[in-house]
Short mmCIF file of C-alpha atoms in Angstrom, two decimals:
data_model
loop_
_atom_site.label_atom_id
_atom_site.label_comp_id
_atom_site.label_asym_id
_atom_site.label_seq_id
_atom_site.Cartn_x
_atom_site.Cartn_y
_atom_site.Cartn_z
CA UNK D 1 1.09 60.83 29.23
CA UNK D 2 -0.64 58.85 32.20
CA UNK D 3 -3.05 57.56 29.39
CA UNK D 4 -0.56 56.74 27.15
CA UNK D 5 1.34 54.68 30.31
CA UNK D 6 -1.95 52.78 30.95
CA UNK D 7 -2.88 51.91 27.29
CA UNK D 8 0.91 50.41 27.23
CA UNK D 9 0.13 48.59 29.68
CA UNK D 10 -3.10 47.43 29.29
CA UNK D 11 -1.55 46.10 25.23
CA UNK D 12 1.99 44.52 27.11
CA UNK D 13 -0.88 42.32 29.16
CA UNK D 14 -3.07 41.97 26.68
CA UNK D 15 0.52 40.59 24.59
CA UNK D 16 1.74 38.46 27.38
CA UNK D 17 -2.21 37.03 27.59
CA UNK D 18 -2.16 36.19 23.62
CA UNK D 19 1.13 34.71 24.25
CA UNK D 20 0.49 32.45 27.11
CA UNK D 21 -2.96 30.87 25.18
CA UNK D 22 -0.79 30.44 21.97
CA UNK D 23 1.68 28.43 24.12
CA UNK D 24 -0.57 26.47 25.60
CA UNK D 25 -2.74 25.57 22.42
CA UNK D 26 0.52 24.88 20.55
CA UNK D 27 1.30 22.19 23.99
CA UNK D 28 -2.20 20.64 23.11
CA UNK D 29 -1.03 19.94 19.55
CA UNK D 30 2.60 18.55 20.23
CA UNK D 31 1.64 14.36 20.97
CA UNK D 32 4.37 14.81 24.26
CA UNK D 33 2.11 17.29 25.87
CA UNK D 34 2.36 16.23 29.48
CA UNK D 35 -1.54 16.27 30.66
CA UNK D 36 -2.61 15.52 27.61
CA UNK D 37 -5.32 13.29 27.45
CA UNK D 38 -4.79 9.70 26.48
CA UNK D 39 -6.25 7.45 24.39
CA UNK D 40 -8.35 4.64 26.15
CA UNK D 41 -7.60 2.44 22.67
CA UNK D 42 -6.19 -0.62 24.34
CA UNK D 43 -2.45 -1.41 22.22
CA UNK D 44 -0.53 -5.16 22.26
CA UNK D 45 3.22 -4.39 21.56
CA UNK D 46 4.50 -7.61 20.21
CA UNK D 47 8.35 -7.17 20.02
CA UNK D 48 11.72 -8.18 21.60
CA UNK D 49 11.09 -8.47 25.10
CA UNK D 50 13.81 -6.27 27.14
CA UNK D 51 15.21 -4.88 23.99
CA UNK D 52 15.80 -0.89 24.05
CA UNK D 53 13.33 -0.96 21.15
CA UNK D 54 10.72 -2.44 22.99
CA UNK D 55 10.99 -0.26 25.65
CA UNK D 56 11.23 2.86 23.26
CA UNK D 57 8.47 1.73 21.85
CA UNK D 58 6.38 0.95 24.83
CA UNK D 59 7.51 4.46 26.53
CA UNK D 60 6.28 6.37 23.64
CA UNK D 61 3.18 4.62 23.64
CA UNK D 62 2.45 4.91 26.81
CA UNK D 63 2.63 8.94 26.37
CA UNK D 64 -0.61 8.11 24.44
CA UNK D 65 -2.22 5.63 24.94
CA UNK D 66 -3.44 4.44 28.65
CA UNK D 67 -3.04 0.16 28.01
CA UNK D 68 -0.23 -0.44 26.52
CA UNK D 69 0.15 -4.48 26.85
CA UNK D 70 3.64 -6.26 25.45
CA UNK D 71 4.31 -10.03 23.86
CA UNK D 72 6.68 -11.58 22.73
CA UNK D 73 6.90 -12.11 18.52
CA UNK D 74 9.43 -14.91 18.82
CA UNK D 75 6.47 -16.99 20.77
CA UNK D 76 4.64 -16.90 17.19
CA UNK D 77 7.60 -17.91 15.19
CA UNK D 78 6.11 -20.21 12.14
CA UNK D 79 2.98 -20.08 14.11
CA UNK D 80 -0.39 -18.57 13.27
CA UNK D 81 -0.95 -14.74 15.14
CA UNK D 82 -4.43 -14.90 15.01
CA UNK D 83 -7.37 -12.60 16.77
CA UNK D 84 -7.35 -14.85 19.77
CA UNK D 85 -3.75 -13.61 20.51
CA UNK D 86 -4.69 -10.08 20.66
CA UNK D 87 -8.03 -10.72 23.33
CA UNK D 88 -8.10 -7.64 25.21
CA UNK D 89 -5.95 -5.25 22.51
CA UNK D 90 -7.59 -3.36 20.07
CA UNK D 91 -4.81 -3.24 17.97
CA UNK D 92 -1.44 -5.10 17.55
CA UNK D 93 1.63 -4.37 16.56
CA UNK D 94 3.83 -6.44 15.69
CA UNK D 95 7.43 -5.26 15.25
CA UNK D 96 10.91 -6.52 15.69
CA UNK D 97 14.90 -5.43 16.44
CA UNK D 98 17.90 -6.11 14.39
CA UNK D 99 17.95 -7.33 10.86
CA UNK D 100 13.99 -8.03 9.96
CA UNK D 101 14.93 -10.96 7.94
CA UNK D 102 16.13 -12.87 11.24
CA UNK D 103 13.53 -11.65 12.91
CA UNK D 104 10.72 -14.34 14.05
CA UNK D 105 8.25 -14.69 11.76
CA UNK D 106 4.48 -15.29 12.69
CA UNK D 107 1.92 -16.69 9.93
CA UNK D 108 -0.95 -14.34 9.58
CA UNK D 109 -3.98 -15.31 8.27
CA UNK D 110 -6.04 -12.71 6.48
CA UNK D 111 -9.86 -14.03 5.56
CA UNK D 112 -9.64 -12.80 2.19
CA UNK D 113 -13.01 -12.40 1.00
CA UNK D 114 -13.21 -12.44 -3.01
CA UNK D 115 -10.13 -15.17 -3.78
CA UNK D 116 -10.14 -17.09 -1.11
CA UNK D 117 -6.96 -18.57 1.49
CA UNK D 118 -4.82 -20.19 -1.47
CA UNK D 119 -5.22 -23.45 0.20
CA UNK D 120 -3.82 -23.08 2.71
CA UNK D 121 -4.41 -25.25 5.84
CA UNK D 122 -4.88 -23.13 8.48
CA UNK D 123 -6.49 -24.51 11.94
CA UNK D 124 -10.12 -23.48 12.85
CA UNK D 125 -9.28 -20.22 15.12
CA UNK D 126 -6.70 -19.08 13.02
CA UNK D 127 -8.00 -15.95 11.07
CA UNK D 128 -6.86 -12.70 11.60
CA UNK D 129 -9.67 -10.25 11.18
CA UNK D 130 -8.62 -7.25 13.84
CA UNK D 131 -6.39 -4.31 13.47
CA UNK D 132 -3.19 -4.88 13.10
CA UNK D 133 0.37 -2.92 12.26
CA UNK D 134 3.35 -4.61 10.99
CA UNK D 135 6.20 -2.65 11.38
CA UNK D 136 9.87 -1.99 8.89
CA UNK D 137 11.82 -5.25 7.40
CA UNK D 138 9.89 -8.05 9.45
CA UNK D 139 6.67 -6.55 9.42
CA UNK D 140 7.22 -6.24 5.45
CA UNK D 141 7.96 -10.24 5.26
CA UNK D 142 5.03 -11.10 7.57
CA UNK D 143 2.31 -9.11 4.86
CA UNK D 144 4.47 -11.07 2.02
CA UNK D 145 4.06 -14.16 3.79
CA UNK D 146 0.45 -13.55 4.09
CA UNK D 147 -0.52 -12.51 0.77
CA UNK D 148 -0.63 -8.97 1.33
CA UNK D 149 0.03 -6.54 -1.42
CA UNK D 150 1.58 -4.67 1.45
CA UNK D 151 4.20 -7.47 1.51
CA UNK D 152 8.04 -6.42 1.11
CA UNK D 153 9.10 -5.73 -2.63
CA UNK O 1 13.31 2.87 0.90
CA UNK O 2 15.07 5.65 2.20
CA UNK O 3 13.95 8.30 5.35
CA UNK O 4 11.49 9.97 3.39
CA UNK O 5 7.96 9.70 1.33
CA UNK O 6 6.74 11.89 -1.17
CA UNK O 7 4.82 14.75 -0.96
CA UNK O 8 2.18 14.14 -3.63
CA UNK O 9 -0.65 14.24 -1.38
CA UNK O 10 -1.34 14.70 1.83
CA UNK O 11 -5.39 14.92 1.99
CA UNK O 12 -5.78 11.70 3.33
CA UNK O 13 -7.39 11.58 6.67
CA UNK O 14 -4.83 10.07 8.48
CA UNK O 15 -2.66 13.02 8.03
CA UNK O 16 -5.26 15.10 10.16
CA UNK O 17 -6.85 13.15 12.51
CA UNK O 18 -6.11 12.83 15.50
CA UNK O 19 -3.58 14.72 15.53
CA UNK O 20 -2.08 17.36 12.51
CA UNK O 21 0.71 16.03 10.61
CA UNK O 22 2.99 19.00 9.51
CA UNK O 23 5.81 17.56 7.13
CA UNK O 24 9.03 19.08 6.99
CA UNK O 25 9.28 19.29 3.14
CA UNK O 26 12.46 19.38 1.27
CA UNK O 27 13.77 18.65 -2.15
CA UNK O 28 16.10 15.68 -3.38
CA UNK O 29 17.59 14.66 -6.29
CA UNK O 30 15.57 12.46 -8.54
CA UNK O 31 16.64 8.58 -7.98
CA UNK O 32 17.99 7.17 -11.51
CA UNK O 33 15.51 4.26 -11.04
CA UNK O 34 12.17 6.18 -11.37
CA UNK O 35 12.99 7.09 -14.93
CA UNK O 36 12.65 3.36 -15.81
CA UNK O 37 9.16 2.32 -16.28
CA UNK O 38 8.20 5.85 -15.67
CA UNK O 39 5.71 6.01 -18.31
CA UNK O 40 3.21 9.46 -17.44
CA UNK O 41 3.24 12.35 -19.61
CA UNK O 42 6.00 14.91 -19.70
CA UNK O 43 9.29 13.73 -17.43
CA UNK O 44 10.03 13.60 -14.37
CA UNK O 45 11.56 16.85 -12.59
CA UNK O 46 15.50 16.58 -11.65
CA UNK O 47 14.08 17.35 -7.58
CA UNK O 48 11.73 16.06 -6.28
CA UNK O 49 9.60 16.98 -2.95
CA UNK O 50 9.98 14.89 -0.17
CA UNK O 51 9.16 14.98 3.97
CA UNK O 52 11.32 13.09 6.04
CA UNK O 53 9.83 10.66 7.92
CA UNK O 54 13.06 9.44 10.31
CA UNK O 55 16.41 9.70 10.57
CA UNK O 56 17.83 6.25 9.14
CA UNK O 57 17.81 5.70 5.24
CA UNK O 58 18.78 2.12 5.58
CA UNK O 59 16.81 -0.91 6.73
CA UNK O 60 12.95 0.11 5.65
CA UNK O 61 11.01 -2.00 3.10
CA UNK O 62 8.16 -0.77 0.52
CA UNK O 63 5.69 -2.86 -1.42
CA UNK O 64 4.89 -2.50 -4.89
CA UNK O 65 2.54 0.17 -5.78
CA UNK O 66 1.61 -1.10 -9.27
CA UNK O 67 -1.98 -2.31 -8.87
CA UNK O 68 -1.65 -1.73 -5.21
CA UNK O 69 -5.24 0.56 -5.14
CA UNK O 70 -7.11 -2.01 -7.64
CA UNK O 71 -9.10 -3.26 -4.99
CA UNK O 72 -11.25 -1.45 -3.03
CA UNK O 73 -9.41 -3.31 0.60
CA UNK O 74 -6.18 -1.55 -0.21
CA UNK O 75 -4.95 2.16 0.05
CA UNK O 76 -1.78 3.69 -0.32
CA UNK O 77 -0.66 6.09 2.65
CA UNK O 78 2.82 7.18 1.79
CA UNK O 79 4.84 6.74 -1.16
CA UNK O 80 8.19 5.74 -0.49
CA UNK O 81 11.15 7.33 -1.26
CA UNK O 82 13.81 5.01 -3.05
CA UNK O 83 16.69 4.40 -4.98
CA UNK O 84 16.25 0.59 -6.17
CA UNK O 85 12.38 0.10 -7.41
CA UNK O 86 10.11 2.39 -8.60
CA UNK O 87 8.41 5.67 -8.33
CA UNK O 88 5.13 4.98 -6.45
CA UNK O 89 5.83 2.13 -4.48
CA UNK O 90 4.77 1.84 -1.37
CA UNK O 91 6.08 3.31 2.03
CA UNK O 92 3.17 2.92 4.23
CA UNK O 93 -0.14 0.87 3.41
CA UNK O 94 -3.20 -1.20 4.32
CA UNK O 95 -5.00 -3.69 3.10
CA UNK O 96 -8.21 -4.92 5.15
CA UNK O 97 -7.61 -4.72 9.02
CA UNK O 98 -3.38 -4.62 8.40
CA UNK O 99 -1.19 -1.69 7.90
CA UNK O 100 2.01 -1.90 7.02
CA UNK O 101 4.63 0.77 8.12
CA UNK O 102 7.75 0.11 6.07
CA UNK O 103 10.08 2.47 7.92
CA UNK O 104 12.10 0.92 10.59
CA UNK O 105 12.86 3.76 13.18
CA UNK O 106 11.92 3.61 16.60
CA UNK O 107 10.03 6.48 17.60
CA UNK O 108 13.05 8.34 18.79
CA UNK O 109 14.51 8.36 15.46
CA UNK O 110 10.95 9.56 13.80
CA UNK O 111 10.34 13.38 13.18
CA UNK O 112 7.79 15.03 14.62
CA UNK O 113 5.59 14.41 11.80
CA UNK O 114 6.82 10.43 11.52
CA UNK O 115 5.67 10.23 14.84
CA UNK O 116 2.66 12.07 14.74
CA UNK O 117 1.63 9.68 11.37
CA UNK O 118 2.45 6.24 13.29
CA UNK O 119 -0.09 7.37 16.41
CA UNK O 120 -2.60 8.74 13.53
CA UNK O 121 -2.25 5.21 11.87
CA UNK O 122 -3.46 3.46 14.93
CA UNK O 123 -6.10 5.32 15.54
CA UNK O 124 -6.87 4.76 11.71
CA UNK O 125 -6.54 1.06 11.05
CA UNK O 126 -9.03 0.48 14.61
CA UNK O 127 -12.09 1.36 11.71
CA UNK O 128 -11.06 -2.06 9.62
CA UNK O 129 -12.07 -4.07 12.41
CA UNK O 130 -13.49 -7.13 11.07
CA UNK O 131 -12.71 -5.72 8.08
CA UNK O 132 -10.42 -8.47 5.98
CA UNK O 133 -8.89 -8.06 3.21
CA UNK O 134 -10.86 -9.17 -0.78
CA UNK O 135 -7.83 -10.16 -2.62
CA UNK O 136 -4.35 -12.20 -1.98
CA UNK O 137 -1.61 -10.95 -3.83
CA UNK O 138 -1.28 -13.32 -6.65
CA UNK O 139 0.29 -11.31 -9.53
CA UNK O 140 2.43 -8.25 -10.15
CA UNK O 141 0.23 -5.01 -11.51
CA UNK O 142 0.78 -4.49 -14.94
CA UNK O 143 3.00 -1.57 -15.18
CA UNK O 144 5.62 -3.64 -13.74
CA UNK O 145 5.89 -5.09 -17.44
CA UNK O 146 6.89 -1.23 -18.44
CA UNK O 147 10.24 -1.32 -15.43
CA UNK O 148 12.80 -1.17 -17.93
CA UNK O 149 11.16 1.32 -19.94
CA UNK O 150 13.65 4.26 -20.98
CA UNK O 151 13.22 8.10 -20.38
CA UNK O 152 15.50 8.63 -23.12
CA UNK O 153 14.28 7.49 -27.03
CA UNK O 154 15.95 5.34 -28.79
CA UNK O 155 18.13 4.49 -25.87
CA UNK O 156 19.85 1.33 -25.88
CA UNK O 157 19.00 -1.18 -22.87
CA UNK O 158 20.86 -3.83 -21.31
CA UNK O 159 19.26 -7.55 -20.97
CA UNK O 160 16.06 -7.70 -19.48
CA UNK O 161 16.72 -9.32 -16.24
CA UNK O 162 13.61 -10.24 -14.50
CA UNK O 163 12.94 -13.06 -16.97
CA UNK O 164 10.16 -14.53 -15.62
CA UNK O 165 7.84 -11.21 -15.74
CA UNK O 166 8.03 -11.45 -19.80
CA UNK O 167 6.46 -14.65 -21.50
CA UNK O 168 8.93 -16.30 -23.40
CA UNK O 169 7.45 -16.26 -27.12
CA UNK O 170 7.11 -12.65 -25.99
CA UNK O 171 11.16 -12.61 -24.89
CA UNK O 172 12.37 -14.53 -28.35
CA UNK O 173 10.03 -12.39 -30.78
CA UNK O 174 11.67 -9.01 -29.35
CA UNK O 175 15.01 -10.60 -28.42
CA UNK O 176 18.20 -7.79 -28.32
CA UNK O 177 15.29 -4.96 -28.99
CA UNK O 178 13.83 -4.26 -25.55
CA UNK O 179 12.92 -0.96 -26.50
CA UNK O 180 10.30 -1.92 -29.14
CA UNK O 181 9.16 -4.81 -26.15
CA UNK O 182 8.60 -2.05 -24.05
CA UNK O 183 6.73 0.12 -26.89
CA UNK O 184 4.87 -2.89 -27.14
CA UNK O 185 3.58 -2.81 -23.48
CA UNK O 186 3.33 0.56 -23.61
CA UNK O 187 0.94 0.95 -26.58
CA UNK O 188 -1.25 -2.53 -25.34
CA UNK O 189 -1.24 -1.69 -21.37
CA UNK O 190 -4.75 -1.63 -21.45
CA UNK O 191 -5.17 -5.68 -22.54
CA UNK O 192 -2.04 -6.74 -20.60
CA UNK O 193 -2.79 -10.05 -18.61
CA UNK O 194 -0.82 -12.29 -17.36
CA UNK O 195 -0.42 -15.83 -18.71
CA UNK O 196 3.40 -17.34 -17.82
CA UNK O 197 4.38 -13.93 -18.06
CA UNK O 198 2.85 -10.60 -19.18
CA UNK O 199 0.94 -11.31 -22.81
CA UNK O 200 -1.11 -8.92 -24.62
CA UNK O 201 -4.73 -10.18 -24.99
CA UNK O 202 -4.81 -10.39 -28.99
CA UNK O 203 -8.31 -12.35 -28.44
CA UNK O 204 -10.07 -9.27 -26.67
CA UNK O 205 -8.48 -7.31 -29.52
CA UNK O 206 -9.94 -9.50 -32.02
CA UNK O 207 -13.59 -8.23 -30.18
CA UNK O 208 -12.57 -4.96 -30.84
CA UNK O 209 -12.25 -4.47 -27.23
CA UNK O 210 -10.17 -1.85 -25.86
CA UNK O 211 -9.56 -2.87 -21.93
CA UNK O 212 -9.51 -5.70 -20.26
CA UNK O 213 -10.30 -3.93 -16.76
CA UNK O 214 -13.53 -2.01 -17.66
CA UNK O 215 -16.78 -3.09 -16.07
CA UNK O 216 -18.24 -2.46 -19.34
CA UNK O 217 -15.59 -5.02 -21.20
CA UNK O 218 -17.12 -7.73 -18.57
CA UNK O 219 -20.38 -6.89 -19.16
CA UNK O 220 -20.09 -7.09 -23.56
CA UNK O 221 -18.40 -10.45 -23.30
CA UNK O 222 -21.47 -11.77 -21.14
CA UNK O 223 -23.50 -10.39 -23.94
CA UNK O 224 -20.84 -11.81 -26.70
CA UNK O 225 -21.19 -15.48 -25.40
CA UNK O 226 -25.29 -15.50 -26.64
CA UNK O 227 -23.55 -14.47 -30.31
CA UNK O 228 -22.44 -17.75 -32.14
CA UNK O 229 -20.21 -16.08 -34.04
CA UNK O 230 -18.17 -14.68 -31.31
CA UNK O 231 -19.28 -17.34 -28.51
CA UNK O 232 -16.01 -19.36 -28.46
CA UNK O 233 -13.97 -16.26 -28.01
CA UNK O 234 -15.81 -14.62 -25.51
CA UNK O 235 -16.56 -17.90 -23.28
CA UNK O 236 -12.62 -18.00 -23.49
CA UNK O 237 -12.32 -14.73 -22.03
CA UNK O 238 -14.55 -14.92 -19.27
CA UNK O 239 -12.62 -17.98 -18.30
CA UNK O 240 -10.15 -16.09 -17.98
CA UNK O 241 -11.29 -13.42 -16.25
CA UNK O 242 -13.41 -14.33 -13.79
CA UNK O 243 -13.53 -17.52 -11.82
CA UNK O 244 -16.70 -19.18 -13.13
CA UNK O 245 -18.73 -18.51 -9.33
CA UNK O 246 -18.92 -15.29 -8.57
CA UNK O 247 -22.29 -13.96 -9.66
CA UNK O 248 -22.14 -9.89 -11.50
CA UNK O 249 -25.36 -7.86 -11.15
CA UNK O 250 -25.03 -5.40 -13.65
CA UNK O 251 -28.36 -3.46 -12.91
CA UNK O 252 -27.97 -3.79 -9.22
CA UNK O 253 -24.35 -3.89 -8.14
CA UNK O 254 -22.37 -2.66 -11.24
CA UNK O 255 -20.19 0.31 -8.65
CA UNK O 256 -19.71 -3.03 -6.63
CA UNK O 257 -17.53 -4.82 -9.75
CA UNK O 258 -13.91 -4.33 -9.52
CA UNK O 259 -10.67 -5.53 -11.96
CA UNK O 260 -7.67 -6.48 -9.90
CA UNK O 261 -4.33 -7.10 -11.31
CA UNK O 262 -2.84 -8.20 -8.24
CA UNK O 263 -5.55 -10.32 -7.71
CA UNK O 264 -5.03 -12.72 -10.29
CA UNK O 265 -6.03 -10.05 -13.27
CA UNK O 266 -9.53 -11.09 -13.28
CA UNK O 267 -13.01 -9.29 -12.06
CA UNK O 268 -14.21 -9.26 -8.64
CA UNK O 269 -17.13 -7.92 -6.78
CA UNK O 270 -17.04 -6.37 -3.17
CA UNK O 271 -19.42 -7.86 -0.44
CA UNK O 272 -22.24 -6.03 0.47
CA UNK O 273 -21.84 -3.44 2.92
CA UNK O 274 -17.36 -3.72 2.94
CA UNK O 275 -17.05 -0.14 2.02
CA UNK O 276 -19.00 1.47 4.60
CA UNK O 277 -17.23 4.42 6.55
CA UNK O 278 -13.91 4.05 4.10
CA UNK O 279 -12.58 7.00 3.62
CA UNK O 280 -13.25 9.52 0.61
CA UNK O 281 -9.57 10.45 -0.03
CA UNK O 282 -7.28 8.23 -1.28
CA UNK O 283 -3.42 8.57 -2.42
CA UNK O 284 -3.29 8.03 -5.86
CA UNK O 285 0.00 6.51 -6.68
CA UNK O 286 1.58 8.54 -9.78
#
């Protein structure tokens, strides 16, 4: 009986101990983990500054990345976004609020390699060569703008 | 697009690392739109299998997946779910250093997995540093000439509407019979090009040549312009298929020649050293 009492116990720890690791290795998979570690990639937000979906955006982020820079996308309206905007970032992402197709609308300027820039008269400095991430309706327009086939439909 | 992307396949890296994307799958209706142009054996299934990706269905854009992964700088992530273009187009995608994520949640209104995918994608797109893209989007892939195509035989179409995407000798030969234009397509896809509209190449025919997007097509008509008899022809062809500078090195660099619809429907051939570190696994659109 006393043996039976101590191998009860000895499995309810042994239970509680299996539970408590499964816990905390499910915590290290879930991306709001707090203490988890963050990413030392360096991230340029370009959005709505003040909007709620800039700071949304920036918030979240920031749960995962340790620089998390902002910009403004209307300063690039009908103007090139090219690597020189993003000194310091590793990647950019460019995103807006509201209806996309008001939203401002920066030229990029992808090098493409095999047939060529169309013509088009871009300033020296102007390529766009890092990582970037264009986001819903505006980001859509931005890749159509540029030639992408990632370009809105 | 709607809140969700299809659940074709999920091998790509980016749905593992860094962190695991679990999906959420479900099952929706079919949209009515996939059945046009749908043109793959057997039909499509009344459900189909979807994940959820965020909350609103409104406000996301896709790109066109037709000849979206003929070039080597593009890959499909996600297909996206959608009720107004066509099965495979394109939820989430790069090309060169720039990925496109058509879904226009903020983070708050992503699932778990939505979320999980956007942080994966940044980590992702960092390797295409310096990394641009080969080829502007000139042209429309050329299953978009098979849109209108009917699930149903025999059925009777209305008016083609996108007039522009069909040559018009093309349009007034098959005028009020759109199903034998799209038979047409159907049975030629493999020599469509596109001239002022999407012809069939009757001149690469005439070769008896049976694809205009085979490295092995590019290499004949190279060997077809030393033939008098077929010279004219074939000098014709490569004129129109390539852009009279790029050099192709069939002994040395023949996994390094590529077709690209969307490119301008015309052979290409990938700089030395672009597709190191790409990754292995690729969504296929359907």
């Amino acid at each position: 009986m006393i043996a039976a009492r101590g191998i009860r116990k000895t499995g309810l720890a042994s239970a509680a101990l299996l539970l408590m690791l499964l816990v905390a290795a499910w915590g290290a998979q879930s991306p709001s983990a707090p203490g988890a570690e963050k990413s030392k990639l360096r991230l340029l937000y370009v959005g709505h500054p003040g909007s709620d979906r800039e700071k949304e955006f920036v918030q979240f982020l920031g749960q995962h990345f340790e620089t998390v820079k902002t910009a403004d996308l209307a300063a690039f309206d009908r103007k090139v976004f090219a690597d020189k905007d993003m000194e310091g970032s590793d990647v950019a992402i460019l995103d807006y609020d509201g209806d996309g197709f008001k939203a401002p609308r920066p030229m990029l300027a992808p090098r493409f390699l095999d047939n060529g820039s169309g013509g088009r008269p871009f300033p020296e400095g102007s390529w766009l060569t890092r990582p970037v991430i264009t986001v819903g309706v505006a980001g859509g327009l931005m890749a159509s703008q540029a030639g992408l086939k990632t370009g809105y439909l | 697009m709607d809140n969700a992307a299809h659940a074709e396949s999920l091998d790509h890296e980016v749905y593992h690392t860094p962190l695991a994307v679990q999906p959420e799958f479900e099952y929706r209706n079919t949209p009515e739109n996939y059945r046009l142009g749908y043109v793959n054996v057997g039909r499509l299934p009344d459900r189909m299998k979807v994940w959820r990706v965020q909350d609103s269905p409104k406000g996301n854009v896709i790109a066109p997946g037709a000849g979206f992964n003929d070039s080597p700088d593009a890959e499909i992530i996600a297909t996206g779910l959608n009720r107004a273009k066509c099965y495979g187009d394109v939820g989430i995608g790069r090309q060169g250093n720039v990925l496109q994520w058509g879904y226009g949640d903020p983070p708050a209104q992503m699932t778990e997995a939505g979320r999980r995918l956007f942080l994966n994608c940044i980590h992702y797109i960092c390797r295409y540093e310096g990394k641009p893209p080969l080829v502007r989007r000139g042209n429309e892939g050329r299953l978009y000439a098979l849109r209108w195509n009917s699930a149903k035989k025999s059925s009777t179409q209305r008016n083609l509407v996108f007039r522009g995407s069909y040559a018009q000798d093309v349009m007034q030969k098959y005028r009020g019979r759109s199903d034998e234009l799209n038979g047409y397509y159907v049975q030629n896809l493999e020599v469509l090009y596109w001239d002022q509209g999407y012809r069939v190449d009757e001149d690469l025919k005439s070769l008896g040549i049976d694809s205009n997007r085979k490295v092995e097509t590019l290499e004949r008509l190279f060997e077809l312009q030393k033939d008098p008899a077929h010279r004219e022809v074939a000098q014709r062809l490569l004129e129109r298929y390539t852009d009279g500078r790029t050099a192709f090195d069939f002994q040395n660099g023949r996994d390094r020649i590529y077709f690209s619809d969307v490119g301008g429907y015309k052979f290409f051939v990938v700089p030395q050293g672009y597709l190191l570190g790409s990754p292995t696994t690729k969504v296929t659109p359907p």
